[in-house]
Structure formats: structure tokens, C-alpha cells
PDB file of C-alpha atoms in Angstrom:
ATOM      1  CA  MET A  29     -41.549  18.539  12.516  1.00 51.00           C
ATOM      2  CA  PHE A  30     -40.828  16.395   9.451  1.00 46.00           C
ATOM      3  CA  LYS A  31     -39.238  19.365   7.626  1.00 49.00           C
ATOM      4  CA  LYS A  32     -36.935  20.080  10.574  1.00 49.00           C
ATOM      5  CA  ARG A  33     -35.817  16.436  10.730  1.00 47.00           C
ATOM      6  CA  SER A  34     -35.290  16.335   6.967  1.00 44.00           C
ATOM      7  CA  LYS A  35     -33.166  19.476   7.101  1.00 45.00           C
ATOM      8  CA  ALA A  36     -31.170  18.098  10.041  1.00 41.00           C
ATOM      9  CA  ILE A  37     -30.594  14.789   8.256  1.00 41.00           C
ATOM     10  CA  ALA A  38     -29.601  16.587   5.046  1.00 40.00           C
ATOM     11  CA  LEU A  39     -27.154  18.748   7.007  1.00 39.00           C
ATOM     12  CA  LEU A  40     -25.625  15.692   8.693  1.00 36.00           C
ATOM     13  CA  LEU A  41     -25.227  13.947   5.335  1.00 35.00           C
ATOM     14  CA  LEU A  42     -23.589  17.043   3.865  1.00 36.00           C
ATOM     15  CA  VAL A  43     -21.133  17.294   6.775  1.00 37.00           C
ATOM     16  CA  ALA A  44     -20.376  13.545   6.574  1.00 37.00           C
ATOM     17  CA  SER A  45     -19.715  13.695   2.832  1.00 36.00           C
ATOM     18  CA  PHE A  46     -17.460  16.743   3.296  1.00 35.00           C
ATOM     19  CA  GLN A  47     -15.546  14.896   6.022  1.00 38.00           C
ATOM     20  CA  ALA A  48     -15.122  11.856   3.753  1.00 38.00           C
ATOM     21  CA  CYS A  49     -13.758  14.059   0.953  1.00 37.00           C
ATOM     22  CA  THR A  50     -11.344  15.760   3.348  1.00 36.00           C
ATOM     23  CA  THR A  51     -10.137  12.386   4.667  1.00 40.00           C
ATOM     24  CA  GLN A  52      -9.617  11.139   1.099  1.00 44.00           C
ATOM     25  CA  LYS A  53      -7.612  14.269   0.205  1.00 46.00           C
ATOM     26  CA  LEU A  54      -5.431  13.848   3.291  1.00 44.00           C
ATOM     27  CA  SER A  55      -4.889  10.190   2.443  1.00 52.00           C
ATOM     28  CA  LEU A  56      -3.859  11.012  -1.124  1.00 57.00           C
ATOM     29  CA  LYS A  57      -1.475  13.684   0.163  1.00 68.00           C
ATOM     30  CA  ALA A  58       0.036  11.211   2.644  1.00 69.00           C
ATOM     31  CA  ASN A  59       0.492   8.677  -0.202  1.00 78.00           C
ATOM     32  CA  LYS A  60       2.407  11.198  -2.337  1.00 86.00           C
ATOM     33  CA  PRO A  61       5.978  10.236  -1.255  1.00 89.00           C
ATOM     34  CA  PHE A  62       5.313   6.593  -2.185  1.00 93.00           C
ATOM     35  CA  VAL A  63       3.880   7.246  -5.657  1.00 95.00           C
ATOM     36  CA  GLY A  64       6.053   5.769  -8.385  1.00 96.00           C
ATOM     37  CA  ILE A  65       8.107   2.696  -9.189  1.00 97.00           C
ATOM     38  CA  TRP A  66      10.540   1.405  -6.560  1.00 98.00           C
ATOM     39  CA  GLN A  67      13.265  -1.127  -7.314  1.00 97.00           C
ATOM     40  CA  ASN A  68      14.639  -3.555  -4.742  1.00 97.00           C
ATOM     41  CA  VAL A  69      18.330  -2.798  -4.131  1.00 97.00           C
ATOM     42  CA  LYS A  70      19.306  -6.462  -3.583  1.00 96.00           C
ATOM     43  CA  GLU A  71      17.007  -8.031  -6.180  1.00 94.00           C
ATOM     44  CA  LYS A  72      17.244  -5.778  -9.231  1.00 93.00           C
ATOM     45  CA  GLY A  73      14.312  -7.504 -10.985  1.00 94.00           C
ATOM     46  CA  SER A  74      11.915  -6.914  -8.070  1.00 96.00           C
ATOM     47  CA  PHE A  75       9.698  -3.815  -7.965  1.00 97.00           C
ATOM     48  CA  ILE A  76       6.854  -2.207  -6.052  1.00 97.00           C
ATOM     49  CA  THR A  77       4.639   0.287  -7.838  1.00 97.00           C
ATOM     50  CA  TYR A  78       2.517   2.642  -5.728  1.00 96.00           C
ATOM     51  CA  THR A  79      -0.212   4.694  -7.397  1.00 95.00           C
ATOM     52  CA  GLU A  80      -1.548   8.025  -6.198  1.00 92.00           C
ATOM     53  CA  ASP A  81      -5.022   6.565  -5.645  1.00 92.00           C
ATOM     54  CA  GLY A  82      -3.740   4.017  -3.112  1.00 94.00           C
ATOM     55  CA  HIS A  83      -3.095   0.878  -5.195  1.00 96.00           C
ATOM     56  CA  PHE A  84       0.152  -1.076  -5.095  1.00 96.00           C
ATOM     57  CA  TYR A  85       1.657  -3.834  -7.238  1.00 96.00           C
ATOM     58  CA  ASN A  86       4.595  -6.057  -6.248  1.00 95.00           C
ATOM     59  CA  SER A  87       6.216  -7.474  -9.373  1.00 96.00           C
ATOM     60  CA  TYR A  88       9.338  -9.042 -10.775  1.00 94.00           C
ATOM     61  CA  LYS A  89      10.839  -8.875 -14.210  1.00 93.00           C
ATOM     62  CA  GLU A  90      10.743 -12.066 -16.249  1.00 90.00           C
ATOM     63  CA  GLY A  91      12.299 -11.476 -19.662  1.00 90.00           C
ATOM     64  CA  ASP A  92      10.500  -8.480 -21.156  1.00 89.00           C
ATOM     65  CA  SER A  93       7.429  -8.897 -18.913  1.00 92.00           C
ATOM     66  CA  GLN A  94       6.504  -7.814 -15.417  1.00 91.00           C
ATOM     67  CA  VAL A  95       4.835 -10.565 -13.368  1.00 94.00           C
ATOM     68  CA  ILE A  96       2.610  -9.273 -10.563  1.00 95.00           C
ATOM     69  CA  THR A  97       3.115 -11.319  -7.405  1.00 93.00           C
ATOM     70  CA  HIS A  98       0.859  -9.301  -5.065  1.00 93.00           C
ATOM     71  CA  SER A  99      -1.437  -6.334  -5.353  1.00 96.00           C
ATOM     72  CA  GLY A 100      -4.040  -4.446  -3.394  1.00 96.00           C
ATOM     73  CA  HIS A 101      -4.384  -1.147  -1.588  1.00 96.00           C
ATOM     74  CA  TYR A 102      -2.123   0.827   0.716  1.00 95.00           C
ATOM     75  CA  LYS A 103      -2.731   3.721   3.050  1.00 93.00           C
ATOM     76  CA  VAL A 104      -0.323   5.747   5.144  1.00 92.00           C
ATOM     77  CA  ILE A 105      -1.654   5.485   8.705  1.00 91.00           C
ATOM     78  CA  GLY A 106       0.972   7.403  10.604  1.00 86.00           C
ATOM     79  CA  ASP A 107       4.481   8.724  10.564  1.00 84.00           C
ATOM     80  CA  GLY A 108       6.534   5.692   9.588  1.00 94.00           C
ATOM     81  CA  ALA A 109       3.679   3.194   9.125  1.00 95.00           C
ATOM     82  CA  TYR A 110       1.349   2.161   6.323  1.00 94.00           C
ATOM     83  CA  LEU A 111      -1.366  -0.442   5.938  1.00 93.00           C
ATOM     84  CA  LEU A 112      -1.411  -2.978   3.101  1.00 92.00           C
ATOM     85  CA  ASP A 113      -4.676  -4.637   2.172  1.00 94.00           C
ATOM     86  CA  ILE A 114      -3.651  -7.466  -0.160  1.00 93.00           C
ATOM     87  CA  THR A 115      -6.379  -8.543  -2.581  1.00 95.00           C
ATOM     88  CA  TYR A 116      -4.340 -10.622  -5.062  1.00 94.00           C
ATOM     89  CA  GLU A 117      -1.390 -12.975  -4.861  1.00 91.00           C
ATOM     90  CA  LEU A 118       0.231 -15.258  -7.389  1.00 90.00           C
ATOM     91  CA  PRO A 119      -0.941 -18.830  -6.634  1.00 88.00           C
ATOM     92  CA  ASN A 120       1.174 -21.310  -4.633  1.00 80.00           C
ATOM     93  CA  ARG A 121       3.044 -18.798  -2.501  1.00 75.00           C
ATOM     94  CA  LYS A 122       4.525 -19.864   0.842  1.00 72.00           C
ATOM     95  CA  TYR A 123       3.193 -16.929   2.825  1.00 72.00           C
ATOM     96  CA  ALA A 124      -0.515 -16.171   3.218  1.00 71.00           C
ATOM     97  CA  LEU A 125      -0.846 -12.592   2.039  1.00 83.00           C
ATOM     98  CA  LYS A 126      -4.095 -12.507   0.064  1.00 86.00           C
ATOM     99  CA  ASP A 127      -7.179 -11.282   1.913  1.00 87.00           C
ATOM    100  CA  ARG A 128      -5.084 -10.040   4.822  1.00 86.00           C
ATOM    101  CA  GLN A 129      -3.971  -6.674   6.081  1.00 89.00           C
ATOM    102  CA  TYR A 130      -0.472  -5.936   7.251  1.00 89.00           C
ATOM    103  CA  ILE A 131       1.027  -2.916   8.935  1.00 93.00           C
ATOM    104  CA  ASN A 132       4.438  -2.189   7.472  1.00 94.00           C
ATOM    105  CA  HIS A 133       7.001   0.414   8.394  1.00 96.00           C
ATOM    106  CA  TYR A 134       8.995   2.819   6.269  1.00 96.00           C
ATOM    107  CA  VAL A 135      11.874   5.259   6.544  1.00 96.00           C
ATOM    108  CA  PHE A 136      12.606   7.533   3.595  1.00 96.00           C
ATOM    109  CA  GLY A 137      16.132   8.659   2.771  1.00 96.00           C
ATOM    110  CA  LYS A 138      16.852  12.369   2.978  1.00 94.00           C
ATOM    111  CA  ASP A 139      16.493  12.736  -0.786  1.00 92.00           C
ATOM    112  CA  MET A 140      13.117  10.883  -0.822  1.00 94.00           C
ATOM    113  CA  LYS A 141      14.527   8.699  -3.630  1.00 96.00           C
ATOM    114  CA  SER A 142      15.214   5.754  -1.326  1.00 97.00           C
ATOM    115  CA  VAL A 143      13.126   4.002   1.302  1.00 97.00           C
ATOM    116  CA  LYS A 144      13.634   1.176   3.753  1.00 97.00           C
ATOM    117  CA  LEU A 145      10.524  -0.983   4.179  1.00 97.00           C
ATOM    118  CA  SER A 146       9.961  -3.610   6.880  1.00 96.00           C
ATOM    119  CA  GLY A 147       7.242  -5.837   8.236  1.00 92.00           C
ATOM    120  CA  VAL A 148       6.149  -9.346   9.207  1.00 88.00           C
ATOM    121  CA  VAL A 149       4.138 -11.887   7.184  1.00 82.00           C
ATOM    122  CA  TYR A 150       2.714 -15.255   8.192  1.00 76.00           C
ATOM    123  CA  SER A 151       2.935 -18.720   6.655  1.00 71.00           C
ATOM    124  CA  LYS A 152      -0.166 -20.388   5.222  1.00 68.00           C
ATOM    125  CA  SER A 153       0.329 -23.390   7.493  1.00 66.00           C
ATOM    126  CA  GLY A 154       1.380 -22.948  11.062  1.00 63.00           C
ATOM    127  CA  PRO A 155       3.076 -20.263  13.080  1.00 71.00           C
ATOM    128  CA  ASP A 156       5.985 -19.709  10.667  1.00 75.00           C
ATOM    129  CA  THR A 157       6.602 -15.965  10.287  1.00 79.00           C
ATOM    130  CA  LEU A 158       8.952 -13.978   8.127  1.00 82.00           C
ATOM    131  CA  LYS A 159      10.351 -10.680   9.344  1.00 89.00           C
ATOM    132  CA  TRP A 160      11.509  -8.807   6.283  1.00 90.00           C
ATOM    133  CA  GLU A 161      13.314  -5.617   5.458  1.00 95.00           C
ATOM    134  CA  GLU A 162      13.987  -4.250   1.986  1.00 96.00           C
ATOM    135  CA  SER A 163      15.832  -1.229   0.705  1.00 97.00           C
ATOM    136  CA  MET A 164      14.232   0.321  -2.365  1.00 97.00           C
ATOM    137  CA  VAL A 165      15.250   3.097  -4.754  1.00 98.00           C
ATOM    138  CA  LYS A 166      12.892   5.133  -6.920  1.00 97.00           C
ATOM    139  CA  VAL A 167      13.265   4.465 -10.652  1.00 97.00           C
ATOM    140  CA  LYS A 168      11.602   5.884 -13.757  1.00 95.00           C
ATOM    141  CA  SER A 169      10.722   2.523 -15.351  1.00 91.00           C
ATOM    142  CA  PHE A 170      11.042  -1.256 -15.005  1.00 88.00           C
TER     143      PHE A 170
END
């Protein structure tokens, strides 16, 4: 009886680990169009960097340095939507982004070298919200 249960449990663990690996592979494949450095069209010193493993970094150029304003993890959750899990923000920001998750929307240009991003963020104090929309272009470096 114990051997049968052990085998059944081992089989379930094997199937669960295979499913987790498959989900991770799908997630990485879904992230692929985002991977790279994206420059804000209106604010030339503002960038978002997306990595293949699901990390992102919002930054701006200050002299010869890049200052990270926000960072965390992202995951494509559907056609036209992705989830941001923000784990870091530069201190004293108006909007409360750190330790929150936001669903943002995206539309890639036909050439996949441009993307329009949009979403909503909330103020640290009160019901003040900011609906935002940014056009980004893919660049090779900062």
C-alpha cells in the first residue's frame, strides 16, 4: 500500500514539475517581443528595459548614468495585456508603485520595433489616479 502511494505521489510530483517547466517556457516565449531596450518617444532620456527572464527596469538618463526609477517582474498574461509586479521604486515618488501589481496594455507596431503601452497607477495618498499612455521604440543602447 505504501509503495503504491509513494509511486502515485512521485508521479504527481513529476507531472507537476513538467507542467511548471512548460508554463515557464510559454511565459518566456510570450515575453520575447518585449525583450530589449525601449526608448520613450516623447521623453528621449526615458527607457524601459525588459529581460528575457521576466525582469524590467524603468530608467532615465542623467548625464552618463542610467537612474533606475522602478523595477520588478513582468509577465504577458494575454493578447494585449501584461502584469507588472513592482518590487523597487526610487524614493519620494508621487505614485505608489512599489509592492503593487498593475495590469498594463500593449499594442506592437507592425514592424515589432515600436509599442504603445498604457495603464493606470494610483497616488500614495487618496484616490488620485493617473491614466498613462506611452509610445516606445526599440533601441540598441541607452
